Short mmCIF file of N, CA and C and ligand atoms in Angstrom, two decimals:
data_model
loop_
_atom_site.label_atom_id
_atom_site.label_comp_id
_atom_site.label_asym_id
_atom_site.label_seq_id
_atom_site.Cartn_x
_atom_site.Cartn_y
_atom_site.Cartn_z
N UNK A 26 -64.96 -123.97 52.02
CA UNK A 26 -64.40 -125.15 52.60
C UNK A 26 -63.45 -125.83 51.68
N UNK A 27 -62.22 -125.99 52.08
CA UNK A 27 -61.16 -126.44 51.09
C UNK A 27 -61.31 -127.93 50.77
N UNK A 28 -61.78 -128.72 51.72
CA UNK A 28 -61.75 -130.14 51.53
C UNK A 28 -63.17 -130.72 51.20
N UNK A 29 -64.04 -129.89 50.62
CA UNK A 29 -65.42 -130.26 50.39
C UNK A 29 -65.63 -130.42 48.94
N UNK A 30 -66.12 -131.59 48.46
CA UNK A 30 -66.24 -131.89 47.05
C UNK A 30 -67.24 -130.93 46.37
N UNK A 31 -68.35 -130.57 47.06
CA UNK A 31 -69.32 -129.73 46.43
C UNK A 31 -68.79 -128.28 46.33
N UNK A 32 -68.05 -127.81 47.34
CA UNK A 32 -67.41 -126.47 47.24
C UNK A 32 -66.38 -126.49 46.11
N UNK A 33 -65.65 -127.58 45.99
CA UNK A 33 -64.65 -127.67 44.86
C UNK A 33 -65.34 -127.59 43.55
N UNK A 34 -66.51 -128.25 43.40
CA UNK A 34 -67.28 -128.24 42.13
C UNK A 34 -67.72 -126.80 41.86
N UNK A 35 -68.26 -126.14 42.93
CA UNK A 35 -68.74 -124.76 42.74
C UNK A 35 -67.61 -123.84 42.34
N UNK A 36 -66.37 -124.09 42.92
CA UNK A 36 -65.24 -123.23 42.60
C UNK A 36 -64.60 -123.56 41.22
N UNK A 37 -65.10 -124.68 40.58
CA UNK A 37 -64.55 -125.10 39.30
C UNK A 37 -63.26 -125.94 39.43
N UNK A 38 -62.94 -126.33 40.67
CA UNK A 38 -61.66 -127.12 40.83
C UNK A 38 -61.93 -128.57 40.49
N UNK A 39 -63.15 -129.01 40.55
CA UNK A 39 -63.57 -130.36 40.05
C UNK A 39 -64.53 -130.10 38.92
N UNK A 40 -64.23 -130.55 37.67
CA UNK A 40 -65.10 -130.29 36.52
C UNK A 40 -66.44 -130.97 36.73
N UNK A 41 -67.53 -130.21 36.48
CA UNK A 41 -68.84 -130.79 36.56
C UNK A 41 -69.80 -129.90 35.82
N UNK A 42 -70.77 -130.46 35.15
CA UNK A 42 -71.75 -129.65 34.38
C UNK A 42 -72.90 -129.27 35.25
N UNK A 43 -73.14 -127.98 35.35
CA UNK A 43 -74.28 -127.51 36.17
C UNK A 43 -75.58 -127.73 35.35
N UNK A 44 -76.57 -128.36 35.95
CA UNK A 44 -77.85 -128.53 35.30
C UNK A 44 -78.67 -127.28 35.51
N UNK A 45 -78.39 -126.55 36.63
CA UNK A 45 -79.08 -125.36 37.04
C UNK A 45 -78.24 -124.56 38.00
N UNK A 46 -78.49 -123.24 37.99
CA UNK A 46 -77.76 -122.34 38.90
C UNK A 46 -78.56 -121.12 39.18
N UNK A 47 -78.60 -120.66 40.38
CA UNK A 47 -79.18 -119.31 40.70
C UNK A 47 -78.25 -118.69 41.81
N UNK A 48 -78.83 -117.66 42.41
CA UNK A 48 -77.94 -116.95 43.45
C UNK A 48 -77.66 -117.80 44.67
N UNK A 49 -78.54 -118.74 44.94
CA UNK A 49 -78.50 -119.48 46.20
C UNK A 49 -77.96 -120.92 46.07
N UNK A 50 -78.22 -121.50 44.91
CA UNK A 50 -77.89 -122.89 44.82
C UNK A 50 -77.54 -123.30 43.37
N UNK A 51 -76.99 -124.49 43.24
CA UNK A 51 -76.75 -125.05 41.93
C UNK A 51 -77.11 -126.50 41.92
N UNK A 52 -77.20 -127.08 40.72
CA UNK A 52 -77.57 -128.50 40.66
C UNK A 52 -76.69 -129.23 39.65
N UNK A 53 -76.40 -130.52 40.01
CA UNK A 53 -75.53 -131.34 39.13
C UNK A 53 -76.14 -132.72 39.14
N UNK A 54 -75.85 -133.45 38.06
CA UNK A 54 -76.23 -134.88 38.02
C UNK A 54 -75.36 -135.68 38.98
N UNK A 55 -75.97 -136.57 39.76
CA UNK A 55 -75.21 -137.41 40.70
C UNK A 55 -74.28 -138.33 39.94
N UNK A 56 -73.04 -138.43 40.40
CA UNK A 56 -72.01 -139.21 39.77
C UNK A 56 -72.33 -140.71 39.76
N UNK A 57 -73.12 -141.12 40.77
CA UNK A 57 -73.46 -142.55 40.88
C UNK A 57 -75.00 -142.63 41.02
N UNK A 58 -75.72 -142.46 39.88
CA UNK A 58 -77.16 -142.31 39.98
C UNK A 58 -77.87 -143.54 40.47
N UNK A 59 -78.83 -143.26 41.35
CA UNK A 59 -79.64 -144.37 41.90
C UNK A 59 -81.07 -144.36 41.37
N UNK A 60 -81.25 -143.59 40.28
CA UNK A 60 -82.56 -143.54 39.57
C UNK A 60 -82.19 -143.09 38.12
N UNK A 61 -83.18 -143.17 37.21
CA UNK A 61 -82.89 -142.74 35.84
C UNK A 61 -82.43 -141.32 35.80
N UNK A 62 -83.10 -140.47 36.56
CA UNK A 62 -82.62 -139.08 36.74
C UNK A 62 -82.36 -138.89 38.19
N UNK A 63 -81.10 -138.49 38.54
CA UNK A 63 -80.70 -138.33 39.90
C UNK A 63 -79.89 -137.03 39.94
N UNK A 64 -80.55 -136.00 40.47
CA UNK A 64 -79.96 -134.63 40.47
C UNK A 64 -79.76 -134.21 41.93
N UNK A 65 -78.67 -133.53 42.17
CA UNK A 65 -78.43 -132.98 43.49
C UNK A 65 -78.51 -131.46 43.48
N UNK A 66 -79.28 -130.93 44.42
CA UNK A 66 -79.50 -129.49 44.51
C UNK A 66 -78.71 -129.07 45.72
N UNK A 67 -77.78 -128.09 45.51
CA UNK A 67 -76.73 -127.85 46.51
C UNK A 67 -76.68 -126.33 46.81
N UNK A 68 -76.81 -125.89 48.05
CA UNK A 68 -76.64 -124.46 48.33
C UNK A 68 -75.21 -124.02 48.04
N UNK A 69 -75.06 -122.74 47.61
CA UNK A 69 -73.71 -122.22 47.34
C UNK A 69 -72.91 -122.03 48.65
N UNK A 70 -73.66 -121.73 49.72
CA UNK A 70 -73.00 -121.59 50.96
C UNK A 70 -72.69 -122.97 51.54
N UNK A 71 -71.47 -123.09 52.12
CA UNK A 71 -71.13 -124.36 52.72
C UNK A 71 -71.92 -124.52 54.09
N UNK A 72 -72.90 -125.30 54.10
CA UNK A 72 -73.65 -125.70 55.32
C UNK A 72 -73.56 -127.17 55.46
N UNK A 73 -73.10 -127.62 56.59
CA UNK A 73 -72.74 -129.06 56.73
C UNK A 73 -73.95 -129.92 56.50
N UNK A 74 -75.05 -129.64 57.11
CA UNK A 74 -76.25 -130.52 56.92
C UNK A 74 -77.50 -129.71 57.33
N UNK A 75 -78.66 -130.29 57.27
CA UNK A 75 -79.93 -129.70 57.64
C UNK A 75 -79.82 -129.22 59.11
N UNK A 76 -79.03 -129.91 59.90
CA UNK A 76 -78.93 -129.53 61.37
C UNK A 76 -78.32 -128.15 61.50
N UNK A 77 -77.51 -127.69 60.57
CA UNK A 77 -76.81 -126.44 60.66
C UNK A 77 -77.56 -125.25 60.01
N UNK A 78 -78.72 -125.53 59.36
CA UNK A 78 -79.45 -124.45 58.65
C UNK A 78 -79.97 -123.52 59.72
N UNK A 79 -79.65 -122.19 59.54
CA UNK A 79 -80.14 -121.20 60.45
C UNK A 79 -81.27 -120.39 59.86
N UNK A 80 -81.18 -120.15 58.54
CA UNK A 80 -82.25 -119.37 57.87
C UNK A 80 -83.07 -120.38 57.03
N UNK A 81 -84.24 -120.71 57.50
CA UNK A 81 -85.02 -121.77 56.81
C UNK A 81 -85.52 -121.29 55.43
N UNK A 82 -85.48 -120.01 55.09
CA UNK A 82 -85.83 -119.57 53.80
C UNK A 82 -84.99 -120.20 52.72
N UNK A 83 -83.69 -120.55 53.10
CA UNK A 83 -82.88 -121.28 52.12
C UNK A 83 -83.52 -122.53 51.61
N UNK A 84 -84.20 -123.25 52.50
CA UNK A 84 -84.82 -124.53 52.10
C UNK A 84 -85.94 -124.25 51.09
N UNK A 85 -86.70 -123.14 51.38
CA UNK A 85 -87.77 -122.81 50.43
C UNK A 85 -87.20 -122.47 49.06
N UNK A 86 -86.05 -121.72 49.11
CA UNK A 86 -85.40 -121.33 47.84
C UNK A 86 -84.97 -122.59 47.09
N UNK A 87 -84.43 -123.59 47.82
CA UNK A 87 -84.00 -124.80 47.16
C UNK A 87 -85.16 -125.53 46.50
N UNK A 88 -86.31 -125.54 47.23
CA UNK A 88 -87.48 -126.22 46.63
C UNK A 88 -88.05 -125.40 45.47
N UNK A 89 -87.94 -124.14 45.49
CA UNK A 89 -88.30 -123.35 44.28
C UNK A 89 -87.42 -123.72 43.12
N UNK A 90 -86.13 -123.91 43.41
CA UNK A 90 -85.20 -124.33 42.37
C UNK A 90 -85.57 -125.71 41.90
N UNK A 91 -85.97 -126.61 42.75
CA UNK A 91 -86.31 -127.95 42.33
C UNK A 91 -87.55 -127.91 41.38
N UNK A 92 -88.49 -126.99 41.61
CA UNK A 92 -89.61 -126.89 40.66
C UNK A 92 -89.12 -126.51 39.30
N UNK A 93 -88.17 -125.55 39.24
CA UNK A 93 -87.66 -125.11 37.97
C UNK A 93 -86.83 -126.15 37.31
N UNK A 94 -86.03 -126.84 38.09
CA UNK A 94 -85.20 -127.94 37.53
C UNK A 94 -86.09 -129.00 36.90
N UNK A 95 -87.14 -129.34 37.64
CA UNK A 95 -88.07 -130.42 37.17
C UNK A 95 -88.77 -130.03 35.94
N UNK A 96 -89.15 -128.77 35.79
CA UNK A 96 -89.83 -128.32 34.59
C UNK A 96 -88.80 -128.40 33.41
N UNK A 97 -87.60 -127.96 33.68
CA UNK A 97 -86.53 -128.02 32.68
C UNK A 97 -86.24 -129.45 32.17
N UNK A 98 -86.21 -130.37 33.15
CA UNK A 98 -85.86 -131.75 32.88
C UNK A 98 -87.07 -132.69 32.53
N UNK A 99 -88.25 -132.08 32.52
CA UNK A 99 -89.48 -132.81 32.21
C UNK A 99 -89.74 -133.85 33.32
N UNK A 100 -89.43 -133.57 34.54
CA UNK A 100 -89.72 -134.46 35.67
C UNK A 100 -91.00 -134.05 36.37
N UNK A 101 -91.95 -134.99 36.42
CA UNK A 101 -93.21 -134.72 37.11
C UNK A 101 -93.41 -135.62 38.31
N UNK A 102 -92.88 -136.81 38.21
CA UNK A 102 -93.08 -137.79 39.29
C UNK A 102 -91.63 -138.01 39.89
N UNK A 103 -91.50 -137.76 41.17
CA UNK A 103 -90.06 -137.79 41.73
C UNK A 103 -90.18 -137.89 43.25
N UNK A 104 -89.04 -138.28 43.73
CA UNK A 104 -88.81 -138.28 45.19
C UNK A 104 -87.77 -137.27 45.52
N UNK A 105 -87.82 -136.64 46.67
CA UNK A 105 -86.74 -135.83 47.18
C UNK A 105 -86.21 -136.50 48.45
N UNK A 106 -84.91 -136.34 48.71
CA UNK A 106 -84.30 -136.96 49.86
C UNK A 106 -83.20 -136.07 50.39
N UNK A 107 -83.17 -135.94 51.69
CA UNK A 107 -82.08 -135.24 52.43
C UNK A 107 -81.52 -136.19 53.44
N UNK A 108 -80.35 -136.69 53.22
CA UNK A 108 -79.64 -137.49 54.30
C UNK A 108 -78.96 -136.54 55.29
N UNK A 109 -79.19 -136.76 56.53
CA UNK A 109 -78.57 -135.86 57.59
C UNK A 109 -77.80 -136.70 58.63
N UNK A 110 -76.51 -136.54 58.49
CA UNK A 110 -75.65 -137.28 59.44
C UNK A 110 -75.17 -138.60 58.87
N UNK A 111 -73.96 -138.96 59.24
CA UNK A 111 -73.31 -140.19 58.70
C UNK A 111 -74.21 -141.43 58.91
N UNK A 112 -74.79 -141.49 60.10
CA UNK A 112 -75.52 -142.68 60.47
C UNK A 112 -76.77 -142.81 59.66
N UNK A 113 -77.21 -141.74 59.03
CA UNK A 113 -78.36 -141.68 58.15
C UNK A 113 -77.97 -141.73 56.63
N UNK A 114 -76.73 -141.99 56.39
CA UNK A 114 -76.21 -142.13 55.02
C UNK A 114 -75.63 -140.91 54.39
N UNK A 115 -75.49 -139.85 55.12
CA UNK A 115 -74.84 -138.67 54.49
C UNK A 115 -73.42 -138.86 54.33
N UNK A 116 -72.95 -138.82 53.04
CA UNK A 116 -71.59 -139.04 52.73
C UNK A 116 -70.81 -137.70 52.47
N UNK A 117 -71.48 -136.78 51.83
CA UNK A 117 -70.90 -135.50 51.56
C UNK A 117 -71.46 -134.52 52.61
N UNK A 118 -70.54 -133.96 53.39
CA UNK A 118 -71.01 -133.13 54.54
C UNK A 118 -71.14 -131.68 54.05
N UNK A 119 -71.96 -131.51 53.02
CA UNK A 119 -72.42 -130.23 52.56
C UNK A 119 -73.86 -130.46 52.14
N UNK A 120 -74.72 -129.74 52.71
CA UNK A 120 -76.14 -129.98 52.54
C UNK A 120 -76.59 -130.08 51.06
N UNK A 121 -77.38 -131.07 50.77
CA UNK A 121 -77.89 -131.20 49.43
C UNK A 121 -79.23 -131.94 49.46
N UNK A 122 -80.04 -131.66 48.43
CA UNK A 122 -81.29 -132.40 48.26
C UNK A 122 -81.22 -133.26 47.01
N UNK A 123 -81.51 -134.46 47.20
CA UNK A 123 -81.51 -135.44 46.02
C UNK A 123 -82.92 -135.28 45.32
N UNK A 124 -82.87 -135.26 44.03
CA UNK A 124 -84.11 -135.44 43.23
C UNK A 124 -83.93 -136.77 42.49
N UNK A 125 -84.92 -137.65 42.68
CA UNK A 125 -84.80 -138.98 42.12
C UNK A 125 -86.08 -139.27 41.29
N UNK A 126 -85.87 -139.60 39.98
CA UNK A 126 -87.06 -139.80 39.12
C UNK A 126 -86.70 -140.96 38.18
N UNK A 127 -87.71 -141.87 37.99
CA UNK A 127 -87.51 -142.97 37.08
C UNK A 127 -88.37 -142.86 35.83
P1 AMP B 207 -75.33 -138.30 50.42
O1 AMP B 207 -75.08 -139.73 50.69
O2 AMP B 207 -76.69 -137.79 50.70
O3 AMP B 207 -74.28 -137.41 51.15
O4 AMP B 207 -75.15 -138.02 48.90
C1 AMP B 207 -73.96 -137.65 48.32
C2 AMP B 207 -74.13 -137.94 46.85
O5 AMP B 207 -73.06 -137.21 46.12
C3 AMP B 207 -73.95 -139.38 46.43
O6 AMP B 207 -75.17 -139.85 45.80
C4 AMP B 207 -72.72 -139.45 45.54
O7 AMP B 207 -72.93 -140.28 44.47
C5 AMP B 207 -72.74 -137.94 45.05
N1 AMP B 207 -71.46 -137.45 44.63
C6 AMP B 207 -70.25 -137.55 45.26
N2 AMP B 207 -69.27 -136.97 44.55
C7 AMP B 207 -69.81 -136.44 43.45
C8 AMP B 207 -69.37 -135.71 42.33
N3 AMP B 207 -68.02 -135.34 42.18
N4 AMP B 207 -70.24 -135.34 41.37
C9 AMP B 207 -71.54 -135.69 41.51
N5 AMP B 207 -72.06 -136.33 42.51
C10 AMP B 207 -71.23 -136.72 43.46
ZN1 ZN B 208 -68.95 -127.40 50.88
#
């Protein structure tokens, strides 16, 4: 997707440090953190939102990644959040899971 900020980050067109990466997803620190640690877990495939997920195993893979990221970042107490649709606060129309930890 040419006009998608997360696709641009994945392509290296917008500089960003990856906290984590595997075959299915990558993770970055949120540019506008709403908690002491605020990490975004993002599938490499451009999927607009949870509504467009066809293979639910992707979601399991993302949560497996979350477990690894949390271990790496020493996060044990955290919230996860998926905003779906603009009326629910989704600003970037590329699926992502927020990890929020204080
Ligand atoms: P959402 O409202 O669920 O779509 O969340 C989008 C999140 O992406 C927001 O928390 C933004 O702060 C974050 N964000 C937007 N652009 C960037 C960027 N270039 N690097 C890191 N995080 C970003
Ligand atoms: Zn995208």
